[in-house]
PDB file of C-alpha atoms in Angstrom:
ATOM      1  CA  MET H   1      -9.538  -3.069  -3.942  1.00 56.00           C
ATOM      2  CA  SER H   2      -5.956  -4.280  -3.401  1.00 58.00           C
ATOM      3  CA  ASN H   3      -5.463  -7.940  -2.499  1.00 63.00           C
ATOM      4  CA  PHE H   4      -4.201  -6.899   0.942  1.00 60.00           C
ATOM      5  CA  SER H   5      -7.349  -4.842   1.575  1.00 67.00           C
ATOM      6  CA  ASN H   6      -9.515  -7.706   0.341  1.00 76.00           C
ATOM      7  CA  ILE H   7      -7.802 -10.143   2.732  1.00 76.00           C
ATOM      8  CA  GLU H   8      -8.262  -7.766   5.671  1.00 72.00           C
ATOM      9  CA  TRP H   9     -11.941  -7.335   4.795  1.00 80.00           C
ATOM     10  CA  LEU H  10     -12.459 -11.113   4.513  1.00 88.00           C
ATOM     11  CA  ARG H  11     -10.752 -11.733   7.856  1.00 84.00           C
ATOM     12  CA  ALA H  12     -12.992  -9.156   9.531  1.00 85.00           C
ATOM     13  CA  ASP H  13     -16.061 -10.690   7.885  1.00 91.00           C
ATOM     14  CA  LEU H  14     -14.962 -14.158   9.010  1.00 93.00           C
ATOM     15  CA  GLY H  15     -14.560 -12.974  12.595  1.00 91.00           C
ATOM     16  CA  ALA H  16     -18.035 -11.443  12.558  1.00 93.00           C
ATOM     17  CA  ALA H  17     -19.563 -14.641  11.136  1.00 94.00           C
ATOM     18  CA  ARG H  18     -17.885 -16.748  13.832  1.00 94.00           C
ATOM     19  CA  ASP H  19     -19.252 -14.414  16.513  1.00 94.00           C
ATOM     20  CA  MET H  20     -22.738 -14.846  15.079  1.00 95.00           C
ATOM     21  CA  LEU H  21     -22.290 -18.634  15.037  1.00 95.00           C
ATOM     22  CA  ARG H  22     -21.375 -18.611  18.727  1.00 95.00           C
ATOM     23  CA  SER H  23     -24.476 -16.550  19.482  1.00 94.00           C
ATOM     24  CA  ALA H  24     -26.652 -18.926  17.465  1.00 94.00           C
ATOM     25  CA  ARG H  25     -25.271 -21.893  19.409  1.00 95.00           C
ATOM     26  CA  ALA H  26     -25.884 -20.089  22.701  1.00 94.00           C
ATOM     27  CA  TYR H  27     -29.540 -19.614  21.713  1.00 94.00           C
ATOM     28  CA  ARG H  28     -29.711 -23.183  20.309  1.00 94.00           C
ATOM     29  CA  ASP H  29     -31.062 -21.942  16.993  1.00 95.00           C
ATOM     30  CA  PRO H  30     -30.446 -24.796  14.491  1.00 95.00           C
ATOM     31  CA  LEU H  31     -31.435 -22.772  11.419  1.00 96.00           C
ATOM     32  CA  ALA H  32     -29.103 -19.894  12.319  1.00 95.00           C
ATOM     33  CA  ILE H  33     -26.312 -22.357  13.165  1.00 96.00           C
ATOM     34  CA  LEU H  34     -26.591 -23.944   9.722  1.00 96.00           C
ATOM     35  CA  GLN H  35     -26.764 -20.534   8.054  1.00 96.00           C
ATOM     36  CA  TYR H  36     -23.607 -19.218   9.716  1.00 96.00           C
ATOM     37  CA  LYS H  37     -21.697 -22.471   9.178  1.00 96.00           C
ATOM     38  CA  CYS H  38     -22.359 -22.143   5.445  1.00 96.00           C
ATOM     39  CA  ARG H  39     -21.387 -18.474   5.564  1.00 96.00           C
ATOM     40  CA  ILE H  40     -18.107 -19.282   7.323  1.00 96.00           C
ATOM     41  CA  GLU H  41     -17.253 -21.997   4.788  1.00 96.00           C
ATOM     42  CA  ALA H  42     -17.846 -19.567   1.904  1.00 96.00           C
ATOM     43  CA  ILE H  43     -15.701 -16.836   3.478  1.00 95.00           C
ATOM     44  CA  GLU H  44     -12.912 -19.314   4.280  1.00 94.00           C
ATOM     45  CA  ALA H  45     -12.875 -20.426   0.636  1.00 94.00           C
ATOM     46  CA  ASP H  46     -12.655 -16.812  -0.571  1.00 92.00           C
ATOM     47  CA  LEU H  47      -9.924 -16.078   1.974  1.00 87.00           C
ATOM     48  CA  GLU H  48      -7.850 -19.081   0.909  1.00 88.00           C
ATOM     49  CA  ALA H  49      -8.119 -17.995  -2.728  1.00 86.00           C
ATOM     50  CA  ALA H  50      -7.074 -14.436  -1.842  1.00 80.00           C
ATOM     51  CA  LEU H  51      -4.092 -15.656   0.198  1.00 74.00           C
ATOM     52  CA  ASN H  52      -2.904 -17.792  -2.725  1.00 74.00           C
ATOM     53  CA  GLU H  53      -3.385 -15.040  -5.294  1.00 72.00           C
ATOM     54  CA  LYS H  54      -0.271 -13.437  -6.769  1.00 64.00           C
ATOM     55  CA  SER H  55      -1.332 -10.755  -9.199  1.00 63.00           C
ATOM     56  CA  GLU H  56       1.136  -9.796 -11.915  1.00 71.00           C
ATOM     57  CA  THR H  57      -0.536  -6.394 -12.277  1.00 78.00           C
ATOM     58  CA  ALA H  58       0.599  -3.644  -9.925  1.00 84.00           C
ATOM     59  CA  THR H  59      -2.101  -2.099  -7.728  1.00 86.00           C
ATOM     60  CA  ALA H  60      -1.863   0.106  -4.662  1.00 89.00           C
ATOM     61  CA  THR H  61      -4.099   2.097  -2.350  1.00 89.00           C
ATOM     62  CA  ILE H  62      -2.601   5.308  -0.957  1.00 94.00           C
ATOM     63  CA  PHE H  63      -4.086   7.001   2.106  1.00 93.00           C
ATOM     64  CA  PHE H  64      -3.040  10.552   2.969  1.00 94.00           C
ATOM     65  CA  GLY H  65      -3.269  12.114   6.416  1.00 94.00           C
ATOM     66  CA  GLY H  66      -2.152  15.215   8.285  1.00 95.00           C
ATOM     67  CA  ARG H  67      -2.402  18.877   7.327  1.00 96.00           C
ATOM     68  CA  PRO H  68      -3.288  18.350   3.616  1.00 95.00           C
ATOM     69  CA  LEU H  69      -6.669  16.906   4.643  1.00 93.00           C
ATOM     70  CA  VAL H  70      -9.516  19.417   4.680  1.00 87.00           C
ATOM     71  CA  GLY H  71     -11.449  17.947   7.596  1.00 82.00           C
ATOM     72  CA  SER H  72     -13.479  15.006   6.334  1.00 79.00           C
ATOM     73  CA  ARG H  73     -14.378  16.762   3.081  1.00 85.00           C
ATOM     74  CA  GLY H  74     -11.352  16.097   0.927  1.00 90.00           C
ATOM     75  CA  VAL H  75      -7.629  16.495   0.369  1.00 93.00           C
ATOM     76  CA  ASP H  76      -5.754  19.536  -0.941  1.00 94.00           C
ATOM     77  CA  ILE H  77      -5.567  19.135  -4.727  1.00 94.00           C
ATOM     78  CA  LEU H  78      -2.102  20.678  -5.099  1.00 96.00           C
ATOM     79  CA  PHE H  79      -0.704  18.365  -2.440  1.00 97.00           C
ATOM     80  CA  ALA H  80      -2.416  15.252  -3.820  1.00 96.00           C
ATOM     81  CA  SER H  81      -1.340  15.860  -7.417  1.00 96.00           C
ATOM     82  CA  LYS H  82       2.279  16.525  -6.429  1.00 98.00           C
ATOM     83  CA  ALA H  83       2.374  13.596  -3.986  1.00 97.00           C
ATOM     84  CA  LEU H  84       1.082  11.161  -6.618  1.00 97.00           C
ATOM     85  CA  GLU H  85       3.469  12.561  -9.232  1.00 96.00           C
ATOM     86  CA  LEU H  86       6.430  12.111  -6.889  1.00 97.00           C
ATOM     87  CA  PHE H  87       5.317   8.599  -5.961  1.00 97.00           C
ATOM     88  CA  GLN H  88       5.301   7.722  -9.670  1.00 95.00           C
ATOM     89  CA  GLN H  89       8.806   9.181 -10.044  1.00 95.00           C
ATOM     90  CA  VAL H  90      10.107   7.245  -7.029  1.00 96.00           C
ATOM     91  CA  LEU H  91       8.638   4.065  -8.515  1.00 93.00           C
ATOM     92  CA  LEU H  92      10.308   4.769 -11.868  1.00 91.00           C
ATOM     93  CA  ALA H  93      13.625   5.186 -10.049  1.00 92.00           C
ATOM     94  CA  GLN H  94      13.030   1.873  -8.254  1.00 91.00           C
ATOM     95  CA  CYS H  95      12.306   0.162 -11.581  1.00 88.00           C
ATOM     96  CA  ALA H  96      15.528   1.526 -13.053  1.00 84.00           C
ATOM     97  CA  GLY H  97      17.430  -0.593 -10.540  1.00 74.00           C
ATOM     98  CA  ASP H  98      15.260  -3.705 -10.987  1.00 70.00           C
ATOM     99  CA  ARG H  99      16.422  -5.731 -13.963  1.00 59.00           C
ATOM    100  CA  SER H 100      13.150  -7.662 -14.109  1.00 52.00           C
ATOM    101  CA  ALA H 101      11.042  -4.508 -14.449  1.00 51.00           C
ATOM    102  CA  MET H 102      10.150  -2.895 -17.782  1.00 56.00           C
ATOM    103  CA  ARG H 103      10.784   0.759 -16.941  1.00 53.00           C
ATOM    104  CA  ASP H 104       9.063   2.164 -20.032  1.00 57.00           C
ATOM    105  CA  SER H 105       5.831   0.438 -18.935  1.00 58.00           C
ATOM    106  CA  ALA H 106       6.112   1.369 -15.252  1.00 66.00           C
ATOM    107  CA  LEU H 107       3.168   3.757 -15.216  1.00 82.00           C
ATOM    108  CA  LEU H 108       0.316   3.885 -12.724  1.00 90.00           C
ATOM    109  CA  MET H 109      -3.075   5.482 -13.221  1.00 91.00           C
ATOM    110  CA  VAL H 110      -5.635   6.672 -10.680  1.00 92.00           C
ATOM    111  CA  THR H 111      -8.686   4.428 -10.962  1.00 88.00           C
ATOM    112  CA  GLY H 112     -10.630   5.510  -7.892  1.00 88.00           C
ATOM    113  CA  PHE H 113     -10.925   7.782  -4.868  1.00 89.00           C
ATOM    114  CA  ASP H 114     -12.564   6.813  -1.582  1.00 84.00           C
ATOM    115  CA  ARG H 115     -13.735   9.984   0.139  1.00 83.00           C
ATOM    116  CA  SER H 116     -14.499   8.214   3.415  1.00 77.00           C
ATOM    117  CA  SER H 117     -10.844   7.205   3.858  1.00 80.00           C
ATOM    118  CA  MET H 118      -9.217   9.875   1.660  1.00 85.00           C
ATOM    119  CA  SER H 119      -7.495   7.165  -0.354  1.00 89.00           C
ATOM    120  CA  PHE H 120      -6.514   6.865  -4.000  1.00 93.00           C
ATOM    121  CA  GLN H 121      -6.661   3.554  -5.856  1.00 89.00           C
ATOM    122  CA  LEU H 122      -3.770   3.151  -8.307  1.00 92.00           C
ATOM    123  CA  GLU H 123      -3.410   0.482 -10.980  1.00 88.00           C
ATOM    124  CA  GLU H 124      -0.794  -0.367 -13.547  1.00 87.00           C
ATOM    125  CA  GLU H 125      -1.481   1.081 -16.966  1.00 76.00           C
ATOM    126  CA  ALA H 126      -1.163  -2.191 -18.852  1.00 62.00           C
ATOM    127  CA  ALA H 127      -2.888  -3.166 -22.073  1.00 50.00           C
ATOM    128  CA  PRO H 128      -4.927  -6.422 -22.149  1.00 50.00           C
ATOM    129  CA  GLY H 129      -2.729  -9.364 -23.096  1.00 50.00           C
ATOM    130  CA  MET H 130       0.456  -7.459 -22.377  1.00 51.00           C
ATOM    131  CA  MET H 131       3.279  -9.504 -20.842  1.00 53.00           C
ATOM    132  CA  ALA H 132       4.064  -9.005 -17.147  1.00 60.00           C
ATOM    133  CA  THR H 133       6.112  -5.837 -16.626  1.00 68.00           C
ATOM    134  CA  GLY H 134       7.557  -6.691 -13.215  1.00 81.00           C
ATOM    135  CA  LEU H 135       6.055  -3.480 -11.841  1.00 85.00           C
ATOM    136  CA  ALA H 136       4.175  -5.309  -9.066  1.00 85.00           C
ATOM    137  CA  ASP H 137       7.454  -6.722  -7.738  1.00 86.00           C
ATOM    138  CA  SER H 138       9.108  -3.292  -7.955  1.00 90.00           C
ATOM    139  CA  LEU H 139       6.191  -1.812  -6.030  1.00 91.00           C
ATOM    140  CA  ASP H 140       6.655  -4.490  -3.353  1.00 89.00           C
ATOM    141  CA  GLN H 141      10.337  -3.599  -3.100  1.00 92.00           C
ATOM    142  CA  LEU H 142       9.609   0.130  -2.965  1.00 94.00           C
ATOM    143  CA  SER H 143       7.126  -0.335  -0.116  1.00 94.00           C
ATOM    144  CA  GLN H 144       9.783  -2.224   1.830  1.00 94.00           C
ATOM    145  CA  THR H 145      12.336   0.509   1.097  1.00 96.00           C
ATOM    146  CA  LEU H 146       9.999   3.275   2.298  1.00 97.00           C
ATOM    147  CA  ALA H 147       9.139   1.320   5.446  1.00 96.00           C
ATOM    148  CA  LEU H 148      12.830   0.798   6.276  1.00 96.00           C
ATOM    149  CA  CYS H 149      13.575   4.500   5.750  1.00 97.00           C
ATOM    150  CA  ALA H 150      10.953   5.453   8.329  1.00 96.00           C
ATOM    151  CA  GLY H 151      11.080   2.435  10.618  1.00 94.00           C
ATOM    152  CA  PRO H 152      12.919   1.471  13.819  1.00 92.00           C
ATOM    153  CA  GLY H 153      16.261  -0.286  13.964  1.00 89.00           C
ATOM    154  CA  ASP H 154      19.372   0.111  11.815  1.00 92.00           C
ATOM    155  CA  GLU H 155      18.410  -1.890   8.708  1.00 94.00           C
ATOM    156  CA  TRP H 156      17.899   1.359   6.817  1.00 94.00           C
ATOM    157  CA  ARG H 157      21.661   2.005   6.802  1.00 93.00           C
ATOM    158  CA  ALA H 158      22.525  -1.083   4.755  1.00 93.00           C
ATOM    159  CA  MET H 159      19.503  -0.544   2.522  1.00 94.00           C
ATOM    160  CA  LEU H 160      20.432   3.061   1.679  1.00 93.00           C
ATOM    161  CA  ALA H 161      24.011   1.994   0.982  1.00 92.00           C
ATOM    162  CA  ARG H 162      22.696  -0.365  -1.716  1.00 92.00           C
ATOM    163  CA  VAL H 163      20.315   1.935  -3.620  1.00 93.00           C
ATOM    164  CA  ASP H 164      21.586   3.834  -6.651  1.00 92.00           C
ATOM    165  CA  GLU H 165      21.895   7.612  -6.803  1.00 94.00           C
ATOM    166  CA  GLY H 166      18.723   8.057  -8.843  1.00 94.00           C
ATOM    167  CA  LEU H 167      16.520   6.280  -6.312  1.00 95.00           C
ATOM    168  CA  TYR H 168      18.316   7.910  -3.372  1.00 96.00           C
ATOM    169  CA  SER H 169      17.659  11.362  -4.809  1.00 96.00           C
ATOM    170  CA  MET H 170      13.966  10.627  -5.401  1.00 97.00           C
ATOM    171  CA  LEU H 171      13.561   9.198  -1.896  1.00 98.00           C
ATOM    172  CA  GLN H 172      14.988  12.428  -0.506  1.00 97.00           C
ATOM    173  CA  GLU H 173      12.592  14.520  -2.585  1.00 98.00           C
ATOM    174  CA  TRP H 174       9.597  12.354  -1.601  1.00 96.00           C
ATOM    175  CA  PHE H 175      10.218  12.572   2.136  1.00 98.00           C
ATOM    176  CA  VAL H 176      11.135  16.286   2.060  1.00 98.00           C
ATOM    177  CA  PHE H 177       7.844  16.990   0.302  1.00 98.00           C
ATOM    178  CA  LEU H 178       5.778  14.931   2.751  1.00 98.00           C
ATOM    179  CA  ASP H 179       7.533  16.348   5.802  1.00 98.00           C
ATOM    180  CA  SER H 180       7.226  19.952   4.588  1.00 98.00           C
ATOM    181  CA  ALA H 181       3.496  19.384   4.083  1.00 98.00           C
ATOM    182  CA  ASP H 182       3.090  17.861   7.584  1.00 98.00           C
ATOM    183  CA  ALA H 183       1.640  14.799   5.871  1.00 97.00           C
ATOM    184  CA  SER H 184       1.475  11.109   6.659  1.00 97.00           C
ATOM    185  CA  VAL H 185       0.874   8.375   4.108  1.00 96.00           C
ATOM    186  CA  ARG H 186      -0.115   4.724   4.111  1.00 94.00           C
ATOM    187  CA  ILE H 187       0.456   2.488   1.093  1.00 94.00           C
ATOM    188  CA  ILE H 188      -1.291  -0.878   0.795  1.00 87.00           C
ATOM    189  CA  GLN H 189      -0.508  -3.235  -2.075  1.00 82.00           C
ATOM    190  CA  ARG H 190      -0.655  -6.989  -2.496  1.00 71.00           C
ATOM    191  CA  MET H 191       0.495  -8.413   0.873  1.00 68.00           C
ATOM    192  CA  ARG H 192       2.342  -5.360   2.175  1.00 80.00           C
ATOM    193  CA  ASP H 193       1.131  -2.497   4.373  1.00 86.00           C
ATOM    194  CA  CYS H 194       3.524   0.478   4.545  1.00 93.00           C
ATOM    195  CA  ASP H 195       2.388   3.004   7.175  1.00 94.00           C
ATOM    196  CA  LEU H 196       4.461   6.215   7.205  1.00 96.00           C
ATOM    197  CA  SER H 197       3.421   8.273  10.226  1.00 97.00           C
ATOM    198  CA  ARG H 198       4.301  11.949  10.638  1.00 97.00           C
ATOM    199  CA  GLU H 199       7.114  10.957  12.991  1.00 97.00           C
ATOM    200  CA  GLY H 200       8.309   8.303  10.554  1.00 97.00           C
ATOM    201  CA  VAL H 201       8.302  10.745   7.638  1.00 98.00           C
ATOM    202  CA  ALA H 202      10.368  13.277   9.611  1.00 98.00           C
ATOM    203  CA  LEU H 203      12.786  10.527  10.685  1.00 97.00           C
ATOM    204  CA  ALA H 204      13.209   9.298   7.096  1.00 98.00           C
ATOM    205  CA  ARG H 205      13.915  12.845   5.903  1.00 97.00           C
ATOM    206  CA  GLU H 206      16.609  13.253   8.551  1.00 97.00           C
ATOM    207  CA  ARG H 207      18.195   9.882   7.757  1.00 96.00           C
ATOM    208  CA  LEU H 208      18.330  10.587   4.033  1.00 96.00           C
ATOM    209  CA  SER H 209      19.818  14.026   4.665  1.00 94.00           C
ATOM    210  CA  HIS H 210      22.662  12.753   6.841  1.00 87.00           C
ATOM    211  CA  ALA H 211      23.337   9.201   5.649  1.00 79.00           C
ATOM    212  CA  SER H 212      26.866   8.645   4.369  1.00 69.00           C
ATOM    213  CA  ARG H 213      27.079   7.528   0.750  1.00 62.00           C
TER     214      ARG H 213
END
């Protein structure tokens, strides 16, 4: 589970525990009150630790939506394999422009699939004891770049003017592929949540096709 997902889960759990504490107080149940107070303290401690965590290892959870989904049974294998391959290539292009990133080590591997949410868990392919590659920071930057491409406002113009040709080309290919497949995608990693709706994907494709370089 990404740190972002863990934080969201803990916040939801904390809200539920506080609701139960209010109910216990309404019923004047001292044992339940004590139980939920202890539960809240434990969750708050876990939440504080998660908020202060800054992992040096890159992890991400990618959710696919739209036409490539086969109902609630699965996701089209040709789409998923190509989408993940392109995401890796876009990340490599991002790393090429990040001096702090070790491009030769910028590889992700699929470590899990959640059928209920149609999401893939990705983790950095790093050997134990290996020095930090900077991939987590590059992944943060890439998520911001993707969000700006598909988001409101005009910030995307200045951002696209700054990226190098290699990354620009891969961004074009990524959004053309997603748009042609009528797909949406959501990427969660560390503290960032990048939600690319169908409309956002189509908008990003158009912007990348017509932006002046």
